[in-house]
Amino acid sequence: MIFDQALRRELSLTTGGVFLVLVTIMITTLVIRILGFAANGVVNPEDALVLIALATIGYLAVLLTVSLFIAVLIVLVRWYKDSEMIVWFASGLSIMSLIRPILRFAIPLIIIIALLALFAWPWANRESALISQRFQQRDDVSMVTAGQFRESAKAERVFFIEELNVDSREVKNIFVADSRNQRLSIAVAATGFIENTSNGEKNVILKDGRRYEGLPTQPDFRILEFDEYETKLRNKELTEPPPRDRERSVQELLKDPSPSNRGELLWRIGLPLMALGLVFIAIPLAYVNPRLGNYTAMFYAVLIYLIYSNLLNLAQNFVSQNRFDFFVAIWPIHLLALLIAAVLIRNRINPSLKWWKRQLPAFLTRP
């Protein structure tokens, strides 16, 4: 009981610490990337925080998988380095005694990883896509904001209104730049008003202003003065495109068993299985050989995780391309991880090659 409590306490603290570090790194990366998208006009700057939160929620399953793997490795490496493992082994415990308490700690987290991969991942991707699409499909009416230059979704039109009276719909100091058919048209006026038409559309009526057409260096450049100029605010109907594979729910993936949907389902199911396989591999991998140094296990851990995750992504691509069947591709990777863990554990129990020499003749001569 003392052994189990000490192991669970250190695993909890280490997993929480590693998870916080990974989430911090993830959020920092997302802030840089999404603010870059906002600066380029791909997403609305006002939605940046929401998009960062949704992206973080979507990647929680992956972050929790990595945190669990690294935490088990760090705790056991420290126990080996500080000779605590020698004390436990001298008390009658073996490396097999680590499996049960570690699994009792890891199974609830693996269940959370499965729930996040199956439900939180598609929901976060779907909400992020809707927010981005809503901004890309915004109409010109949404650009009428006092004191701000607002650009249309396709960068065809730029509005600026210095003052806007919502009650009387009067506007002051209007600037409208329209670029269509490779021709630039700029209209400026001191006053104007917003007019609602009978069919529900909105127009901006500019009073006593000027209009500039073309480029100043071209012979067809014109300057026109007008008493009244009407520019139409185009309305767009928000069309919701069909969701991508990563945005579909589990029910939608099962209802439409296309190759791409089966590949997405394989990845979501494979993520908690990968977490379980990494936990088993971390138990024997944490053995510290004083001749090799204390950080050798971490090097192998990074290598194993990269190979494991890339193999899972490769299996997803093969299923999506209909090169492998779903039930054929889902089990070999995880079975191989469990076999590697079993071989490593067996090697830690009896590292001598003489064990194989003793067992092999008995196995061959067994009736």
mmCIF file of N, CA and C in Angstrom, residues 105-173:
data_model
loop_
_atom_site.group_PDB
_atom_site.id
_atom_site.type_symbol
_atom_site.label_atom_id
_atom_site.label_comp_id
_atom_site.label_asym_id
_atom_site.label_seq_id
_atom_site.Cartn_x
_atom_site.Cartn_y
_atom_site.Cartn_z
ATOM 1 N N PHE A 105 -3.650 3.980 -12.249
ATOM 2 C CA PHE A 105 -3.556 5.420 -12.434
ATOM 3 C C PHE A 105 -3.847 5.828 -13.882
ATOM 4 N N ALA A 106 -3.410 5.015 -14.835
ATOM 5 C CA ALA A 106 -3.490 5.411 -16.249
ATOM 6 C C ALA A 106 -4.855 5.161 -16.865
ATOM 7 N N ILE A 107 -5.577 4.125 -16.436
ATOM 8 C CA ILE A 107 -6.845 3.771 -17.078
ATOM 9 C C ILE A 107 -7.846 4.925 -17.059
ATOM 10 N N PRO A 108 -8.074 5.627 -15.917
ATOM 11 C CA PRO A 108 -9.001 6.774 -15.980
ATOM 12 C C PRO A 108 -8.560 7.848 -16.974
ATOM 13 N N LEU A 109 -7.261 8.102 -17.043
ATOM 14 C CA LEU A 109 -6.780 9.094 -18.008
ATOM 15 C C LEU A 109 -6.960 8.611 -19.437
ATOM 16 N N ILE A 110 -6.780 7.317 -19.674
ATOM 17 C CA ILE A 110 -6.982 6.775 -21.018
ATOM 18 C C ILE A 110 -8.454 6.872 -21.418
ATOM 19 N N ILE A 111 -9.354 6.677 -20.473
ATOM 20 C CA ILE A 111 -10.787 6.850 -20.762
ATOM 21 C C ILE A 111 -11.079 8.303 -21.129
ATOM 22 N N ILE A 112 -10.460 9.243 -20.392
ATOM 23 C CA ILE A 112 -10.635 10.661 -20.727
ATOM 24 C C ILE A 112 -10.077 10.961 -22.121
ATOM 25 N N ILE A 113 -8.918 10.372 -22.442
ATOM 26 C CA ILE A 113 -8.340 10.552 -23.778
ATOM 27 C C ILE A 113 -9.290 10.039 -24.850
ATOM 28 N N ALA A 114 -9.911 8.890 -24.607
ATOM 29 C CA ALA A 114 -10.859 8.338 -25.578
ATOM 30 C C ALA A 114 -12.055 9.265 -25.764
ATOM 31 N N LEU A 115 -12.593 9.808 -24.667
ATOM 32 C CA LEU A 115 -13.737 10.719 -24.770
ATOM 33 C C LEU A 115 -13.354 12.000 -25.502
ATOM 34 N N LEU A 116 -12.174 12.512 -25.211
ATOM 35 C CA LEU A 116 -11.728 13.724 -25.897
ATOM 36 C C LEU A 116 -11.522 13.476 -27.390
ATOM 37 N N ALA A 117 -10.929 12.333 -27.736
ATOM 38 C CA ALA A 117 -10.676 12.034 -29.147
ATOM 39 C C ALA A 117 -11.970 11.766 -29.912
ATOM 40 N N LEU A 118 -12.940 11.128 -29.267
ATOM 41 C CA LEU A 118 -14.174 10.758 -29.949
ATOM 42 C C LEU A 118 -15.168 11.909 -30.040
ATOM 43 N N PHE A 119 -15.186 12.801 -29.054
ATOM 44 C CA PHE A 119 -16.241 13.814 -28.988
ATOM 45 C C PHE A 119 -15.703 15.249 -28.978
ATOM 46 N N ALA A 120 -14.702 15.539 -28.141
ATOM 47 C CA ALA A 120 -14.210 16.919 -28.051
ATOM 48 C C ALA A 120 -13.461 17.333 -29.315
ATOM 49 N N TRP A 121 -12.681 16.427 -29.898
ATOM 50 C CA TRP A 121 -11.911 16.730 -31.110
ATOM 51 C C TRP A 121 -12.806 17.154 -32.263
ATOM 52 N N PRO A 122 -13.842 16.400 -32.666
ATOM 53 C CA PRO A 122 -14.684 16.859 -33.784
ATOM 54 C C PRO A 122 -15.489 18.110 -33.450
ATOM 55 N N TRP A 123 -15.941 18.231 -32.191
ATOM 56 C CA TRP A 123 -16.719 19.422 -31.819
ATOM 57 C C TRP A 123 -15.874 20.680 -31.926
ATOM 58 N N ALA A 124 -14.651 20.658 -31.418
ATOM 59 C CA ALA A 124 -13.778 21.828 -31.488
ATOM 60 C C ALA A 124 -13.436 22.169 -32.937
ATOM 61 N N ASN A 125 -13.165 21.170 -33.757
ATOM 62 C CA ASN A 125 -12.861 21.429 -35.169
ATOM 63 C C ASN A 125 -14.064 22.017 -35.892
ATOM 64 N N ARG A 126 -15.252 21.510 -35.582
ATOM 65 C CA ARG A 126 -16.463 22.007 -36.241
ATOM 66 C C ARG A 126 -16.751 23.457 -35.850
ATOM 67 N N GLU A 127 -16.612 23.782 -34.566
ATOM 68 C CA GLU A 127 -16.866 25.151 -34.128
ATOM 69 C C GLU A 127 -15.833 26.115 -34.714
ATOM 70 N N SER A 128 -14.583 25.704 -34.770
ATOM 71 C CA SER A 128 -13.545 26.560 -35.364
ATOM 72 C C SER A 128 -13.818 26.814 -36.837
ATOM 73 N N ALA A 129 -14.236 25.774 -37.552
ATOM 74 C CA ALA A 129 -14.535 25.933 -38.975
ATOM 75 C C ALA A 129 -15.727 26.865 -39.191
ATOM 76 N N LEU A 130 -16.751 26.756 -38.343
ATOM 77 C CA LEU A 130 -17.923 27.626 -38.484
ATOM 78 C C LEU A 130 -17.567 29.084 -38.234
ATOM 79 N N ILE A 131 -16.728 29.341 -37.223
ATOM 80 C CA ILE A 131 -16.331 30.718 -36.938
ATOM 81 C C ILE A 131 -15.524 31.296 -38.101
ATOM 82 N N SER A 132 -14.596 30.516 -38.628
ATOM 83 C CA SER A 132 -13.786 30.992 -39.751
ATOM 84 C C SER A 132 -14.633 31.205 -40.995
ATOM 85 N N GLN A 133 -15.552 30.282 -41.279
ATOM 86 C CA GLN A 133 -16.410 30.419 -42.456
ATOM 87 C C GLN A 133 -17.362 31.596 -42.327
ATOM 88 N N ARG A 134 -17.849 31.827 -41.113
ATOM 89 C CA ARG A 134 -18.748 32.967 -40.903
ATOM 90 C C ARG A 134 -18.026 34.277 -41.181
ATOM 91 N N PHE A 135 -16.756 34.349 -40.813
ATOM 92 C CA PHE A 135 -16.000 35.571 -41.081
ATOM 93 C C PHE A 135 -15.693 35.704 -42.573
ATOM 94 N N GLN A 136 -15.360 34.599 -43.232
ATOM 95 C CA GLN A 136 -15.061 34.651 -44.658
ATOM 96 C C GLN A 136 -16.289 34.991 -45.484
ATOM 97 N N GLN A 137 -17.475 34.618 -45.015
ATOM 98 C CA GLN A 137 -18.704 34.845 -45.766
ATOM 99 C C GLN A 137 -19.479 36.066 -45.250
ATOM 100 N N ARG A 138 -18.789 36.918 -44.487
ATOM 101 C CA ARG A 138 -19.480 38.078 -43.946
ATOM 102 C C ARG A 138 -19.922 38.998 -45.076
ATOM 103 N N ASP A 139 -21.011 39.720 -44.869
ATOM 104 C CA ASP A 139 -21.522 40.642 -45.883
ATOM 105 C C ASP A 139 -20.968 42.040 -45.646
ATOM 106 N N ASP A 140 -21.291 42.941 -46.588
ATOM 107 C CA ASP A 140 -20.804 44.307 -46.477
ATOM 108 C C ASP A 140 -21.512 45.096 -45.394
ATOM 109 N N VAL A 141 -22.701 44.632 -44.972
ATOM 110 C CA VAL A 141 -23.425 45.336 -43.921
ATOM 111 C C VAL A 141 -22.642 45.292 -42.615
ATOM 112 N N SER A 142 -21.974 44.161 -42.380
ATOM 113 C CA SER A 142 -21.219 44.019 -41.140
ATOM 114 C C SER A 142 -19.990 44.911 -41.099
ATOM 115 N N MET A 143 -19.625 45.524 -42.249
ATOM 116 C CA MET A 143 -18.440 46.371 -42.285
ATOM 117 C C MET A 143 -18.738 47.799 -41.848
ATOM 118 N N VAL A 144 -20.006 48.170 -41.731
ATOM 119 C CA VAL A 144 -20.349 49.537 -41.366
ATOM 120 C C VAL A 144 -20.116 49.714 -39.871
ATOM 121 N N THR A 145 -18.921 50.156 -39.511
ATOM 122 C CA THR A 145 -18.546 50.391 -38.124
ATOM 123 C C THR A 145 -17.863 51.738 -38.039
ATOM 124 N N ALA A 146 -18.328 52.572 -37.148
ATOM 125 C CA ALA A 146 -17.799 53.928 -37.042
ATOM 126 C C ALA A 146 -16.354 53.910 -36.570
ATOM 127 N N GLY A 147 -15.520 54.691 -37.263
ATOM 128 C CA GLY A 147 -14.147 54.884 -36.842
ATOM 129 C C GLY A 147 -13.193 53.773 -37.207
ATOM 130 N N GLN A 148 -13.595 52.832 -38.067
ATOM 131 C CA GLN A 148 -12.734 51.714 -38.426
ATOM 132 C C GLN A 148 -12.766 51.481 -39.935
ATOM 133 N N PHE A 149 -11.597 51.180 -40.481
ATOM 134 C CA PHE A 149 -11.532 50.713 -41.861
ATOM 135 C C PHE A 149 -11.917 49.240 -41.870
ATOM 136 N N ARG A 150 -12.908 48.883 -42.660
ATOM 137 C CA ARG A 150 -13.372 47.495 -42.724
ATOM 138 C C ARG A 150 -13.276 47.014 -44.157
ATOM 139 N N GLU A 151 -12.715 45.824 -44.306
ATOM 140 C CA GLU A 151 -12.504 45.246 -45.626
ATOM 141 C C GLU A 151 -13.459 44.098 -45.840
ATOM 142 N N SER A 152 -13.962 43.957 -47.065
ATOM 143 C CA SER A 152 -14.861 42.851 -47.381
ATOM 144 C C SER A 152 -14.107 41.547 -47.391
ATOM 145 N N ALA A 153 -14.849 40.441 -47.438
ATOM 146 C CA ALA A 153 -14.228 39.116 -47.341
ATOM 147 C C ALA A 153 -13.261 38.851 -48.482
ATOM 148 N N LYS A 154 -13.596 39.322 -49.692
ATOM 149 C CA LYS A 154 -12.750 39.084 -50.856
ATOM 150 C C LYS A 154 -11.844 40.272 -51.164
ATOM 151 N N ALA A 155 -11.746 41.193 -50.222
ATOM 152 C CA ALA A 155 -10.878 42.362 -50.366
ATOM 153 C C ALA A 155 -11.242 43.187 -51.591
ATOM 154 N N GLU A 156 -12.526 43.207 -51.975
ATOM 155 C CA GLU A 156 -12.978 43.993 -53.113
ATOM 156 C C GLU A 156 -13.382 45.403 -52.705
ATOM 157 N N ARG A 157 -13.739 45.598 -51.434
ATOM 158 C CA ARG A 157 -14.291 46.874 -51.000
ATOM 159 C C ARG A 157 -13.787 47.210 -49.604
ATOM 160 N N VAL A 158 -13.495 48.500 -49.407
ATOM 161 C CA VAL A 158 -13.057 49.008 -48.114
ATOM 162 C C VAL A 158 -13.976 50.161 -47.732
ATOM 163 N N PHE A 159 -14.527 50.097 -46.519
ATOM 164 C CA PHE A 159 -15.407 51.132 -45.993
ATOM 165 C C PHE A 159 -14.714 51.850 -44.841
ATOM 166 N N PHE A 160 -14.993 53.157 -44.761
ATOM 167 C CA PHE A 160 -14.641 53.903 -43.560
ATOM 168 C C PHE A 160 -15.716 54.948 -43.317
ATOM 169 N N ILE A 161 -16.265 54.940 -42.107
ATOM 170 C CA ILE A 161 -17.258 55.922 -41.692
ATOM 171 C C ILE A 161 -16.787 56.476 -40.352
ATOM 172 N N GLU A 162 -16.601 57.784 -40.313
ATOM 173 C CA GLU A 162 -16.064 58.373 -39.089
ATOM 174 C C GLU A 162 -17.110 58.418 -37.977
ATOM 175 N N GLU A 163 -18.356 58.795 -38.312
ATOM 176 C CA GLU A 163 -19.417 58.890 -37.316
ATOM 177 C C GLU A 163 -20.664 58.214 -37.857
ATOM 178 N N LEU A 164 -21.377 57.550 -36.983
ATOM 179 C CA LEU A 164 -22.603 56.847 -37.357
ATOM 180 C C LEU A 164 -23.648 57.093 -36.284
ATOM 181 N N ASN A 165 -24.768 57.663 -36.685
ATOM 182 C CA ASN A 165 -25.907 57.871 -35.793
ATOM 183 C C ASN A 165 -26.893 56.743 -36.037
ATOM 184 N N VAL A 166 -27.008 55.846 -35.074
ATOM 185 C CA VAL A 166 -27.837 54.663 -35.268
ATOM 186 C C VAL A 166 -29.313 55.031 -35.372
ATOM 187 N N ASP A 167 -29.758 56.005 -34.611
ATOM 188 C CA ASP A 167 -31.188 56.360 -34.601
ATOM 189 C C ASP A 167 -31.623 56.989 -35.918
ATOM 190 N N SER A 168 -30.880 58.011 -36.378
ATOM 191 C CA SER A 168 -31.253 58.692 -37.625
ATOM 192 C C SER A 168 -30.606 58.084 -38.853
ATOM 193 N N ARG A 169 -29.695 57.106 -38.655
ATOM 194 C CA ARG A 169 -28.979 56.427 -39.737
ATOM 195 C C ARG A 169 -28.132 57.396 -40.564
ATOM 196 N N GLU A 170 -27.742 58.498 -39.971
ATOM 197 C CA GLU A 170 -26.882 59.450 -40.658
ATOM 198 C C GLU A 170 -25.415 59.069 -40.434
ATOM 199 N N VAL A 171 -24.615 59.286 -41.465
ATOM 200 C CA VAL A 171 -23.184 58.991 -41.400
ATOM 201 C C VAL A 171 -22.419 60.227 -41.841
ATOM 202 N N LYS A 172 -21.184 60.354 -41.342
ATOM 203 C CA LYS A 172 -20.348 61.497 -41.686
ATOM 204 C C LYS A 172 -18.965 61.017 -42.071
ATOM 205 N N ASN A 173 -18.385 61.769 -43.029
ATOM 206 C CA ASN A 173 -17.030 61.498 -43.509
ATOM 207 C C ASN A 173 -16.909 60.042 -43.953
#
